[in-house]
Coordinates of C-alpha atoms and ligand atoms in Angstrom, one line a residue:
M1 CA 81.9 75.8 63.2
A2 CA 82.9 76.9 66.6
D3 CA 80.1 78.7 68.6
L4 CA 82.3 81.5 69.2
D5 CA 85.2 83.0 67.6
V6 CA 86.7 84.1 70.9
V7 CA 86.3 82.7 74.6
V8 CA 87.5 85.1 77.6
V9 CA 88.1 83.6 80.8
G10 CA 87.3 86.4 83.1
A11 CA 85.5 89.5 83.7
G12 CA 88.1 91.8 85.2
F13 CA 89.9 94.7 83.1
T14 CA 90.9 92.4 80.9
G15 CA 88.0 90.5 80.1
I16 CA 85.6 93.9 79.8
Y17 CA 87.8 95.7 77.6
A18 CA 88.3 92.2 75.7
V19 CA 85.0 91.5 74.7
H20 CA 84.7 95.5 73.6
A21 CA 87.7 95.4 71.6
L22 CA 86.3 91.7 70.1
R23 CA 83.2 92.7 69.4
S24 CA 83.6 96.0 68.0
A25 CA 86.6 94.4 65.6
G26 CA 83.3 92.1 63.9
L27 CA 84.2 88.6 66.0
T28 CA 81.4 86.8 68.4
V29 CA 82.8 86.5 72.0
R30 CA 81.4 85.8 75.1
A31 CA 83.3 86.5 78.7
F32 CA 83.2 83.8 81.3
E33 CA 83.3 84.8 84.6
A34 CA 83.5 82.5 88.2
G35 CA 82.1 85.6 90.3
E36 CA 78.9 86.6 90.9
G37 CA 80.2 90.2 90.0
I38 CA 82.4 92.0 87.3
G39 CA 86.0 93.0 88.4
G40 CA 88.5 90.4 88.9
T41 CA 91.0 91.2 91.6
W42 CA 88.8 94.3 92.4
F43 CA 85.6 92.1 92.6
W44 CA 87.4 89.7 94.8
N45 CA 89.3 91.7 97.4
C46 CA 86.8 93.9 99.1
Y47 CA 88.4 93.9 102.4
P48 CA 88.3 97.5 104.2
G49 CA 91.3 99.4 103.1
A50 CA 91.6 97.8 99.7
R51 CA 93.2 100.4 97.2
C52 CA 95.2 100.4 94.2
D53 CA 98.8 101.4 94.2
V54 CA 98.6 103.3 90.9
E55 CA 97.2 106.5 91.0
S56 CA 93.9 106.6 89.5
K57 CA 94.6 108.6 86.5
D58 CA 96.6 105.9 85.5
Y59 CA 95.0 103.2 86.4
S60 CA 92.2 103.6 83.9
Y61 CA 91.6 102.6 80.5
A62 CA 92.8 105.0 77.7
F63 CA 91.0 103.5 75.0
S64 CA 88.0 106.2 74.5
P65 CA 88.8 109.5 75.0
E66 CA 84.7 110.2 76.1
L67 CA 85.4 107.7 79.0
E68 CA 88.2 109.2 80.5
Q69 CA 86.5 113.1 79.8
E70 CA 83.3 111.8 81.3
W71 CA 84.3 109.6 84.2
S72 CA 85.6 111.4 87.7
W73 CA 88.2 109.7 90.2
S74 CA 87.1 111.3 93.8
E75 CA 91.1 110.6 94.8
R76 CA 94.5 110.1 94.0
Y77 CA 94.5 106.8 94.5
P78 CA 91.2 105.1 93.9
A79 CA 89.7 102.7 96.6
Q80 CA 88.2 99.5 95.3
P81 CA 84.5 100.2 95.7
E82 CA 85.7 102.9 93.3
I83 CA 87.5 101.2 90.9
L84 CA 84.4 98.7 90.9
R85 CA 81.9 101.4 89.8
Y86 CA 84.0 102.4 87.0
L87 CA 83.9 99.1 85.7
H88 CA 80.4 99.0 86.0
H89 CA 80.4 102.3 84.0
V90 CA 82.2 101.3 81.6
A91 CA 80.6 97.4 81.2
D92 CA 76.7 100.1 80.6
K93 CA 78.4 102.7 78.7
F94 CA 79.6 99.8 75.5
G95 CA 76.7 97.7 76.5
L96 CA 78.9 94.7 77.4
W97 CA 77.0 92.9 79.8
P98 CA 74.9 90.7 77.4
D99 CA 78.8 89.0 76.8
L100 CA 79.8 89.0 80.1
Q101 CA 78.5 85.6 81.5
L102 CA 79.0 85.8 85.4
N103 CA 78.7 82.7 88.0
T104 CA 80.4 80.8 85.3
R105 CA 83.7 79.3 86.3
V106 CA 86.1 77.8 83.3
T107 CA 87.2 74.4 84.6
A108 CA 89.1 72.9 81.5
C109 CA 90.0 73.9 77.8
A110 CA 91.0 71.6 75.6
W111 CA 92.7 72.2 71.9
D112 CA 91.2 70.2 69.3
A113 CA 93.7 69.6 66.1
D114 CA 90.9 68.5 63.6
T115 CA 88.4 71.4 63.9
S116 CA 91.3 73.9 64.5
T117 CA 89.0 75.4 68.3
W118 CA 89.0 74.8 71.7
R119 CA 86.5 73.0 73.9
V120 CA 85.7 75.0 77.1
T121 CA 84.2 73.3 79.8
T122 CA 82.2 75.7 82.3
E123 CA 80.8 74.8 86.0
P124 CA 78.2 74.7 86.3
G125 CA 78.5 72.4 83.3
A126 CA 78.1 74.2 79.5
T127 CA 80.9 73.0 77.3
V128 CA 81.1 76.0 74.1
T129 CA 84.0 75.7 71.4
A130 CA 85.6 78.2 70.3
R131 CA 88.2 79.3 67.7
F132 CA 90.4 81.2 70.2
V133 CA 90.8 81.3 74.2
V134 CA 92.0 84.5 76.0
M135 CA 93.0 83.8 79.5
G136 CA 92.1 87.2 81.3
V137 CA 92.1 85.2 84.2
G138 CA 94.4 87.8 86.5
N139 CA 97.9 87.2 88.2
L140 CA 96.4 87.3 91.8
S141 CA 93.4 85.1 91.9
Q142 CA 94.7 82.3 92.9
L143 CA 94.7 82.9 96.9
H144 CA 97.3 81.1 99.1
V145 CA 96.4 79.9 102.6
P146 CA 99.2 78.4 104.7
D147 CA 98.9 74.8 105.6
L148 CA 98.4 75.9 109.5
P149 CA 97.9 72.4 112.0
G150 CA 94.9 72.7 113.6
L151 CA 93.5 75.6 111.7
D152 CA 90.4 73.5 111.7
T153 CA 90.1 73.4 115.3
F154 CA 90.1 77.2 115.9
E155 CA 86.8 78.2 117.0
G156 CA 86.4 81.9 115.8
P157 CA 85.9 82.9 112.2
W158 CA 89.0 83.0 109.6
Y159 CA 89.2 84.9 106.5
H160 CA 91.3 85.1 103.8
T161 CA 91.6 89.0 102.4
S162 CA 91.1 87.8 98.7
R163 CA 87.6 86.5 100.2
W164 CA 86.1 88.8 102.0
P165 CA 82.7 88.6 103.4
K166 CA 80.6 91.4 100.9
E167 CA 78.9 92.2 104.1
G168 CA 81.6 93.3 106.0
V169 CA 82.9 91.7 109.0
D170 CA 82.7 94.0 112.3
F171 CA 85.7 93.2 114.7
S172 CA 84.6 95.7 116.8
G173 CA 86.4 94.9 120.5
Q174 CA 87.4 91.5 119.3
R175 CA 91.2 90.2 119.5
V176 CA 92.4 89.8 116.0
G177 CA 95.6 88.4 114.9
L178 CA 96.8 89.1 111.3
I179 CA 98.7 86.6 109.2
G180 CA 100.9 88.4 106.5
T181 CA 102.4 92.0 106.1
G182 CA 102.5 92.6 102.4
S183 CA 100.9 95.2 100.3
T184 CA 97.1 93.6 101.6
G185 CA 98.5 92.8 105.3
I186 CA 99.5 96.9 105.5
Q187 CA 96.0 98.3 103.7
I188 CA 94.2 96.2 106.1
A189 CA 96.0 96.2 109.4
P190 CA 95.3 99.7 110.6
E191 CA 91.5 99.3 109.4
I192 CA 91.4 96.4 112.0
A193 CA 93.3 98.5 114.3
A194 CA 90.7 101.3 114.6
V195 CA 87.7 99.0 115.6
A196 CA 89.4 96.0 117.1
G197 CA 89.8 95.7 120.8
H198 CA 93.4 93.9 120.3
L199 CA 95.2 93.6 117.1
Y200 CA 97.9 91.1 116.3
V201 CA 100.4 91.7 113.6
F202 CA 102.4 88.2 113.0
Q203 CA 105.2 89.4 110.4
R204 CA 107.7 87.0 109.1
T205 CA 109.1 89.4 107.1
A206 CA 109.3 93.1 107.3
N207 CA 108.4 94.8 103.9
F208 CA 109.4 98.6 102.6
A209 CA 106.3 100.8 102.7
V210 CA 106.3 104.0 101.4
P211 CA 103.2 107.3 102.3
N212 CA 100.4 107.1 100.0
R213 CA 99.5 110.7 100.8
N214 CA 96.4 110.2 99.0
R215 CA 93.7 113.0 98.7
P216 CA 91.2 113.9 96.8
W217 CA 92.1 115.2 93.5
Q218 CA 91.4 119.2 93.5
D219 CA 89.3 120.1 90.6
A220 CA 92.0 122.2 88.4
E221 CA 94.5 118.8 88.7
E222 CA 91.2 117.2 87.0
R223 CA 91.2 120.1 84.8
A224 CA 94.8 120.1 84.1
F225 CA 95.1 116.0 83.3
K226 CA 92.4 115.9 81.3
E227 CA 93.1 118.7 79.1
S228 CA 96.1 116.9 78.1
Y229 CA 94.8 113.4 78.5
R230 CA 96.0 112.2 75.1
D231 CA 99.6 113.4 75.3
Y232 CA 100.0 112.2 79.0
R233 CA 98.8 108.6 78.1
Q234 CA 101.1 108.6 75.0
E235 CA 103.8 109.6 77.7
A236 CA 102.5 106.4 79.4
R237 CA 103.4 104.3 76.9
Q238 CA 106.8 105.2 76.5
S239 CA 107.2 104.7 80.0
I240 CA 109.2 102.0 81.3
L241 CA 106.6 101.0 84.2
G242 CA 103.4 102.6 81.7
V243 CA 103.6 105.8 84.3
P244 CA 105.4 108.2 83.5
V245 CA 107.7 109.3 86.5
N246 CA 110.5 111.6 87.0
G247 CA 113.5 110.6 87.2
T248 CA 116.5 112.5 88.3
G249 CA 118.5 110.8 85.2
K250 CA 121.1 110.5 87.7
A251 CA 123.2 107.8 89.3
A252 CA 122.4 107.8 93.2
L253 CA 125.9 106.1 93.7
E254 CA 127.3 109.6 91.6
T255 CA 125.0 112.3 93.7
P256 CA 126.1 113.7 96.7
A257 CA 125.2 112.1 99.6
D258 CA 122.9 115.3 100.3
E259 CA 121.6 116.2 97.5
R260 CA 120.6 112.6 97.4
E261 CA 118.5 112.9 100.5
Q262 CA 116.7 115.8 99.4
V263 CA 116.0 113.6 96.2
Y264 CA 114.4 111.0 98.6
R265 CA 113.0 113.4 101.0
E266 CA 110.8 115.4 98.5
R267 CA 109.5 111.8 97.1
W268 CA 108.8 111.2 100.3
K269 CA 106.7 114.0 101.0
A270 CA 104.9 113.4 97.6
G271 CA 104.1 110.0 98.1
G272 CA 104.0 106.9 96.0
G273 CA 106.4 104.2 95.7
M274 CA 107.3 104.1 91.8
P275 CA 108.7 107.8 92.2
F276 CA 111.4 106.1 94.9
L277 CA 112.3 103.5 92.3
G278 CA 112.6 105.6 89.5
A279 CA 114.2 108.1 91.4
F280 CA 118.2 107.6 90.0
T281 CA 118.9 105.3 87.5
D282 CA 120.8 102.9 88.9
V283 CA 118.3 102.1 92.4
L284 CA 117.0 98.9 90.4
F285 CA 120.3 97.6 89.2
V286 CA 123.2 98.2 91.7
R287 CA 122.5 97.0 95.5
E288 CA 124.8 99.9 96.9
A289 CA 122.6 102.6 95.2
N290 CA 119.4 100.7 95.9
D291 CA 120.4 100.5 99.6
T292 CA 120.8 104.2 99.6
V293 CA 117.3 104.3 99.6
A294 CA 116.9 101.2 102.2
D295 CA 118.7 103.5 104.4
F296 CA 116.4 106.5 103.8
M297 CA 113.2 104.5 104.3
R298 CA 114.8 102.8 107.5
D299 CA 115.2 105.7 108.9
R300 CA 112.0 107.2 108.4
I301 CA 110.6 104.0 110.2
R302 CA 112.9 104.5 113.6
E303 CA 111.4 108.2 113.1
T304 CA 107.9 106.9 113.7
V305 CA 107.5 103.7 115.6
A306 CA 108.0 105.1 119.2
D307 CA 109.4 101.6 120.5
P308 CA 112.6 101.3 119.2
E309 CA 112.8 97.2 119.2
V310 CA 109.4 97.2 117.6
A311 CA 110.6 99.9 114.9
E312 CA 113.8 97.7 114.3
L313 CA 111.5 94.8 114.1
L314 CA 109.7 96.7 111.3
C315 CA 113.0 97.6 109.5
P316 CA 113.5 95.3 106.4
T317 CA 116.4 93.7 105.9
G318 CA 117.9 91.3 103.3
F319 CA 116.3 92.0 100.2
P320 CA 116.3 95.4 98.0
V321 CA 113.5 98.1 97.8
G322 CA 111.2 97.2 95.3
A323 CA 112.5 93.7 94.9
K324 CA 109.8 92.6 96.9
R325 CA 106.3 94.8 95.6
L326 CA 107.0 98.4 97.3
C327 CA 103.9 98.6 99.8
Q328 CA 102.0 102.3 100.7
S329 CA 100.2 103.2 103.6
D330 CA 99.7 106.6 105.3
D331 CA 99.5 105.0 108.5
Y332 CA 100.9 101.6 109.0
Y333 CA 104.0 102.6 111.1
A334 CA 102.0 105.0 113.4
M335 CA 99.6 102.2 114.1
F336 CA 102.2 100.5 115.9
N337 CA 102.4 103.2 118.4
S338 CA 98.8 102.3 119.9
G339 CA 98.9 100.2 122.9
H340 CA 96.1 97.8 121.3
V341 CA 98.4 96.7 118.2
T342 CA 101.3 94.0 119.2
L343 CA 103.7 93.3 116.6
V344 CA 104.6 89.4 116.9
D345 CA 107.9 88.2 115.2
I346 CA 107.5 84.8 113.4
R347 CA 110.8 84.9 111.8
S348 CA 112.3 84.0 114.7
A349 CA 109.6 82.2 116.1
P350 CA 107.5 80.6 113.8
L351 CA 103.9 80.2 113.5
E352 CA 103.6 76.3 114.4
S353 CA 99.4 75.8 115.0
A354 CA 96.0 77.2 115.6
Y355 CA 93.8 75.9 118.5
P356 CA 90.7 76.6 119.7
G357 CA 91.4 79.5 121.3
G358 CA 94.0 81.0 119.0
L359 CA 97.5 80.7 117.4
K360 CA 101.0 79.4 119.2
T361 CA 104.1 80.5 117.9
A362 CA 107.4 78.5 119.2
A363 CA 107.5 81.4 121.8
D364 CA 104.3 82.0 122.9
S365 CA 100.5 81.7 122.1
Y366 CA 97.5 84.3 121.5
E367 CA 94.0 84.5 122.8
L368 CA 92.0 85.3 119.3
D369 CA 88.6 85.7 118.3
A370 CA 89.1 85.9 114.7
I371 CA 92.6 85.5 112.3
V372 CA 93.1 87.1 108.8
F373 CA 95.0 85.9 106.3
A374 CA 97.1 88.9 104.0
T375 CA 99.2 85.9 103.1
G376 CA 98.8 86.2 99.1
F377 CA 98.3 84.6 95.8
D378 CA 100.0 81.4 94.2
A379 CA 100.9 83.9 91.5
I380 CA 101.2 84.3 87.7
T381 CA 100.7 80.6 87.0
G382 CA 98.4 80.0 89.5
P383 CA 95.1 81.1 87.9
L384 CA 96.6 79.1 84.8
F385 CA 97.1 76.2 86.5
A386 CA 93.7 76.7 88.4
I387 CA 92.1 75.2 84.6
D388 CA 93.0 71.9 82.9
I389 CA 93.9 73.4 80.1
R390 CA 95.5 70.7 77.5
G391 CA 96.9 71.6 74.2
A392 CA 98.1 70.0 71.2
G393 CA 98.8 66.4 72.2
G394 CA 96.7 66.7 74.9
V395 CA 99.6 68.2 76.8
T396 CA 98.7 70.2 79.8
L397 CA 100.2 73.9 80.4
R398 CA 101.1 72.5 84.0
E399 CA 103.6 69.5 82.3
A400 CA 104.7 71.9 79.5
W401 CA 105.7 74.7 82.5
A402 CA 106.6 72.4 85.5
H403 CA 110.0 74.2 85.5
G404 CA 108.4 77.7 85.2
P405 CA 106.0 79.2 82.9
R406 CA 107.9 79.5 79.0
T407 CA 106.2 82.3 76.5
Y408 CA 106.6 84.1 73.4
L409 CA 105.9 87.5 73.9
G410 CA 104.1 86.6 77.3
V411 CA 100.9 86.5 74.8
A412 CA 101.3 82.7 73.9
A413 CA 102.9 79.5 74.5
A414 CA 104.6 76.9 72.4
G415 CA 102.0 74.1 71.8
F416 CA 98.9 75.7 72.5
P417 CA 97.6 77.2 69.7
N418 CA 95.1 79.6 69.3
M419 CA 95.3 80.6 73.1
F420 CA 96.5 84.2 74.2
I421 CA 97.5 85.2 78.0
V422 CA 97.1 88.4 79.0
T423 CA 99.5 90.2 81.0
G424 CA 100.9 86.7 81.4
P425 CA 104.6 85.4 82.2
G426 CA 106.7 86.9 80.3
S427 CA 105.2 90.1 79.6
P428 CA 105.8 93.3 81.6
G429 CA 102.9 92.5 83.1
V430 CA 103.2 92.6 86.7
F431 CA 106.0 95.0 87.0
S432 CA 103.9 97.4 84.7
N433 CA 100.8 99.6 84.8
M434 CA 98.4 97.0 84.3
V435 CA 95.8 98.3 82.8
L436 CA 98.1 99.9 80.0
S437 CA 99.4 96.5 79.9
I438 CA 95.7 94.9 79.2
E439 CA 94.9 97.3 77.0
Q440 CA 98.4 96.9 74.6
H441 CA 97.8 93.1 74.8
V442 CA 94.2 92.5 74.2
E443 CA 94.8 95.3 71.1
W444 CA 97.7 93.4 69.8
I445 CA 95.2 89.8 70.1
R446 CA 92.6 91.4 68.4
D447 CA 94.6 92.9 65.2
C448 CA 96.5 89.3 65.3
V449 CA 93.1 87.1 65.4
A450 CA 91.9 89.8 62.5
Y451 CA 94.9 89.2 60.5
L452 CA 94.7 85.6 60.6
T453 CA 90.9 85.7 59.8
S454 CA 91.5 88.2 56.7
H455 CA 94.2 86.2 55.3
G456 CA 92.7 82.7 55.8
Y457 CA 94.5 81.2 58.7
G458 CA 92.7 79.4 61.2
A459 CA 95.5 78.5 63.7
V460 CA 98.3 80.3 65.5
E461 CA 101.0 79.1 67.6
A462 CA 104.5 80.3 69.2
T463 CA 107.3 78.4 67.9
T464 CA 109.8 76.7 70.5
A465 CA 112.9 78.7 69.2
A466 CA 110.8 81.9 69.3
Q467 CA 109.9 81.1 72.8
D468 CA 113.6 80.0 73.8
E469 CA 115.2 83.0 72.2
W470 CA 112.4 85.2 74.3
M471 CA 112.4 83.7 77.1
E472 CA 116.2 84.1 76.9
L473 CA 116.1 87.9 77.0
V474 CA 113.7 88.2 80.0
T475 CA 115.8 85.9 82.0
G476 CA 119.0 88.0 80.9
I477 CA 117.1 91.6 81.5
A478 CA 115.8 90.5 85.0
Y479 CA 119.3 88.9 86.1
A480 CA 120.8 92.2 85.7
T481 CA 118.5 94.2 87.8
V482 CA 118.0 93.4 91.8
F483 CA 114.5 91.8 91.1
P484 CA 115.5 88.5 91.5
L485 CA 117.0 89.3 94.8
A486 CA 113.9 88.4 97.3
D487 CA 112.0 85.8 98.2
S488 CA 108.9 87.3 96.7
W489 CA 106.0 85.7 94.7
Y490 CA 107.4 87.4 91.7
I491 CA 109.8 84.4 91.8
G492 CA 107.5 82.0 92.9
A493 CA 109.2 82.2 96.1
N494 CA 105.6 82.4 98.4
I495 CA 104.7 78.8 97.6
P496 CA 106.3 75.7 99.0
G497 CA 107.4 73.8 95.9
K498 CA 106.7 76.1 93.2
P499 CA 109.9 76.6 90.5
R500 CA 111.9 79.5 91.6
V501 CA 112.4 81.3 87.9
F502 CA 111.8 84.9 87.7
T503 CA 109.4 85.3 84.3
S504 CA 108.6 89.2 83.6
Y505 CA 110.2 91.3 80.9
L506 CA 111.6 94.1 82.6
G507 CA 112.8 95.7 80.0
G508 CA 110.1 98.5 80.2
V509 CA 106.3 98.7 78.5
A510 CA 107.9 101.0 75.1
S511 CA 110.2 98.2 74.0
Y512 CA 107.8 95.6 74.8
R513 CA 105.8 97.3 72.6
E514 CA 108.1 97.8 70.0
R515 CA 108.6 94.4 69.9
C516 CA 105.0 93.0 69.7
D517 CA 104.7 96.1 67.2
A518 CA 107.3 94.4 64.9
V519 CA 106.3 91.0 65.5
A520 CA 102.5 91.4 64.3
A521 CA 104.3 94.1 61.1
A522 CA 106.5 91.1 60.0
G523 CA 103.6 89.2 59.5
Y524 CA 103.5 87.4 63.3
E525 CA 107.3 86.1 63.1
G526 CA 108.1 83.5 65.2
F527 CA 104.3 82.1 65.2
T528 CA 103.6 79.6 62.6
L529 CA 100.6 80.2 60.9
A530 CA 98.1 77.4 59.8
P531 CA 95.4 77.6 57.1
A532 CA 91.7 77.5 58.3
R533 CA 90.1 74.2 57.8
Ligands
NA7_601 P1 102.4 89.2 99.4 O1 102.9 90.4 99.1 O2 102.5 87.9 99.0 O3 102.2 89.3 100.8 C1 101.9 88.0 101.7 C2 102.3 88.2 103.0 O4 101.8 87.0 103.8 C3 104.0 88.3 103.4 O5 104.1 89.2 104.4 C4 104.5 87.1 103.9 O6 105.7 86.6 104.3 C5 103.0 86.3 104.7 N1 103.0 84.7 104.5 C6 102.6 83.9 103.6 N2 102.8 82.4 104.1 C7 103.1 82.6 105.0 C8 102.7 81.6 105.8 N3 103.2 80.4 106.1 N4 103.4 82.3 107.3 C9 103.5 83.3 107.8 N5 103.4 84.5 107.0 C10 103.1 84.3 106.0 O7 100.5 89.3 99.5 P2 99.8 90.6 99.5 O8 98.5 90.4 98.8 O9 100.2 91.5 100.5 O10 100.3 91.0 98.0 C11 100.1 91.1 96.7 C12 100.2 92.0 95.8 O11 98.6 92.5 95.5 C13 101.4 92.9 96.3 O12 102.3 92.5 95.9 C14 100.2 94.5 95.0 O13 100.8 94.0 93.6 C15 99.0 93.7 95.1 P3 107.1 86.6 103.6 O14 107.4 87.7 102.8 O15 106.6 85.5 102.7 O16 107.7 85.9 104.4

């Protein structure tokens, strides 16, 4: 007999809700969390300026009307500390702490076919058995520090944004080198520039960034969304991205240029990335349509940045808007107008090494007191591969996915019975409002476990045929869009040697939910169910 019904790996948004949902269904469950606090992504990414790019009214749990009424978000886009406070409130309110075990890293999970249980090994030391494991490891938790020769010789401190010291870092008056200009680099740069003596931004690829127009919620606004929250959540479930977006319903290429410009101007003024991607029906499917957005955004950069050469370097080229995560910032571009911020183009003169006093590119040397890596993550599969997962016949997940991840519905993998993945590859995951997707996955998993238990089944495993059919669908949709046209972490291009495959389901959260529900209603079609032992 297993120690627990379910082990959940991670105590971020997934682990916290999974403990609540599975426990409420009468199951014994424990979440193991490597960090010394709950929050996952929002625990680790505590660098200055860390903020969610989905509005707080969307980026919150919908499972409890009482919770959504009693909690007040202070700002339109929630900052990291406020998200952590929210998650603590949830853990307090639902009494989850006894089943959230901190400072415990799951290092291995091995399937035992004889007992239909998983043996879960943790650091430091203990092993537990469980009927099911739920991977709530997040998509962006395995950090990536580039292999930079000489880094160990650098005499100052260096940091990765995702392991920021909890006590903060004082860069007052210092010469700081920032490597990376993705969402994170763009968020942290103005914060460092505000105090540093000089900030050098080492840019390999310029990214598109739109304004946040972040601001406190007005009381009247909050009242309004709280009054219709139930309907609003339903609308979110029926959407593509898990957030209602007011599209024009028209194609950009069939809209007169002045009308199109007007639409973009309104969205620029209102702030936020999703309204741009959803403005016209063809922006994410037709490169020429996407170019109309890209041209508009490049014009805004040229308008904001005083030095024309710097502005041109900041203008992204060569990939469609949205194909790399669309960044959001209210002050990134304007920051380059201050005399103490230098943009260093490491596309034309690559970064070569660190030396005791700073960083060296193919063109120059930069004397630095500190280096900040905002160089991202071994995304999506990285956190799963960090655990030694061994399924049926002792095959590791790493072996099974050597050519790229393969799942059925993004939630299960053939060869790995009774293992569920939340927002994994093959699901809308990173292309959706994460919290909405997490809730949908967790509820589907809860219902699946309840079904198995009540029908006398002990094991559930995706069939290879169902998995193949699903991945074909996922790939077919993805390659009809502009998303695979960039070297992004979405396709693993940021990690040397990683297979370049696009594995997110882009059909939208509504159709995805429908399919998951249909599979369940048909007695878990595409899965093999085995009687309990
Ligand atoms: P990202 O989006 O992966 O950005 C990483 C940045 O670091 C990006 O500008 C990279 O340039 C740069 N990078 C990575 N490796 C190197 C090396 N070796 N040399 C120079 N520059 C490098 O990570 P973020 O943390 O910003 O954002 C991740 C997600 O978190 C984001 O999409 C949101 O969903 C939240 P590159 O573009 O590869 O040329």
